[in-house]
Structure formats: C-alpha cells, structure tokens
Amino acid sequence: MADCGCGTARDGMEDFLHNEVDESMRVDISDHLACCPGCEDEWRVGQAITNSVKRACCEEAPQELKQSIHQALRESD
Ligand SMILES: [Zn+2]
C-alpha cells in the first residue's frame, strides 16, 4: 500500500490545512490521514485551530457593532 509516511504528512500539514498544497500532495496526505490515527488527530487539532482563527478574522462585524459605529460617526458630525 502506498503511504507517504508520517513525516511527509506532518511536514505538509500546515499547508494542507490552508489548502496550499498541490493536488498530488493533497491526495497523499488525505490518504495517509485516512489510515493513520496519529496524524488524523494532528489534523483535527490543526483544523480546529485553523477554523477558529478563520472565524475570528472573517466574521462579519455584528450588527450592534455596526450600529454603534454609525452612531459614533453621526455624533462626530
Ligand atoms: Zn501518520
């Protein structure tokens, strides 16, 4: 069975999480994750971190915040 190995999977993990690997690398790593619980754990943790960072950066400003900004702008006129 073809196996890129833990070293390759973990080296590429960061880029894999950010979708910055090429197609063959992506396939290699996802195949490896499917059969290696250790690396799969690593990936899940990385994914959780990546997602929470993404949420924090990309989330729309809450409506309340927008309103208070508008309010502040109006008051400064
Ligand atoms: Zn592994």
XYZ file of C-alpha atoms and ligand atoms in Angstrom:
78
model
C 0.000 0.000 0.000
C 1.317 3.409 -0.945
C 1.964 5.501 2.115
C 3.616 8.900 2.096
C 4.530 8.399 5.741
C 4.029 10.414 8.890
C 6.986 12.702 8.168
C 5.583 13.861 4.839
C 2.074 14.171 6.196
C 3.188 16.291 9.134
C 5.573 18.409 7.072
C 2.747 19.228 4.715
C 0.087 19.533 7.416
C 0.223 23.311 7.766
C -0.070 23.897 4.018
C -2.659 21.147 3.736
C -4.818 22.871 6.353
C -4.615 26.102 4.395
C -5.303 24.373 1.063
C -1.884 25.409 -0.163
C -0.673 22.014 -1.377
C -0.836 20.749 -4.932
C -3.277 18.050 -5.950
C -0.911 15.062 -5.613
C 0.290 16.221 -2.205
C -3.293 16.732 -1.107
C -4.173 13.191 -2.147
C -1.055 11.762 -0.453
C -1.819 13.491 2.814
C -5.524 12.752 2.878
C -4.806 9.097 2.055
C -2.344 8.994 4.903
C -4.778 10.630 7.329
C -7.366 8.005 6.450
C -5.092 5.207 7.642
C -3.044 6.845 10.391
C -4.933 7.790 13.573
C -1.948 9.705 14.962
C -1.763 12.058 12.004
C -5.526 12.253 11.788
C -5.582 13.558 15.366
C -2.914 16.077 14.460
C -5.015 17.177 11.515
C -8.209 17.509 13.571
C -6.453 19.709 16.099
C -4.902 21.785 13.337
C -8.239 22.097 11.617
C -9.982 23.245 14.777
C -7.321 25.911 15.280
C -7.419 26.976 11.627
C -11.204 27.263 11.693
C -11.331 29.303 14.860
C -8.685 31.671 13.528
C -10.607 31.985 10.267
C -13.835 32.693 12.115
C -12.187 35.350 14.206
C -10.732 37.075 11.130
C -13.535 36.788 8.608
C -16.670 37.036 10.675
C -18.955 39.877 9.736
C -18.962 42.601 12.318
C -22.015 42.086 14.491
C -24.979 44.328 13.758
C -24.692 46.000 17.162
C -21.112 46.970 16.477
C -22.047 48.409 13.094
C -24.810 50.438 14.674
C -22.587 51.819 17.367
C -20.018 52.782 14.728
C -22.709 54.553 12.693
C -23.901 56.226 15.849
C -20.412 57.401 16.714
C -19.918 58.737 13.189
C -23.183 60.646 13.328
C -22.330 62.125 16.703
C -18.954 63.321 15.496
C -20.561 65.410 12.747
Zn 0.971 9.198 10.159
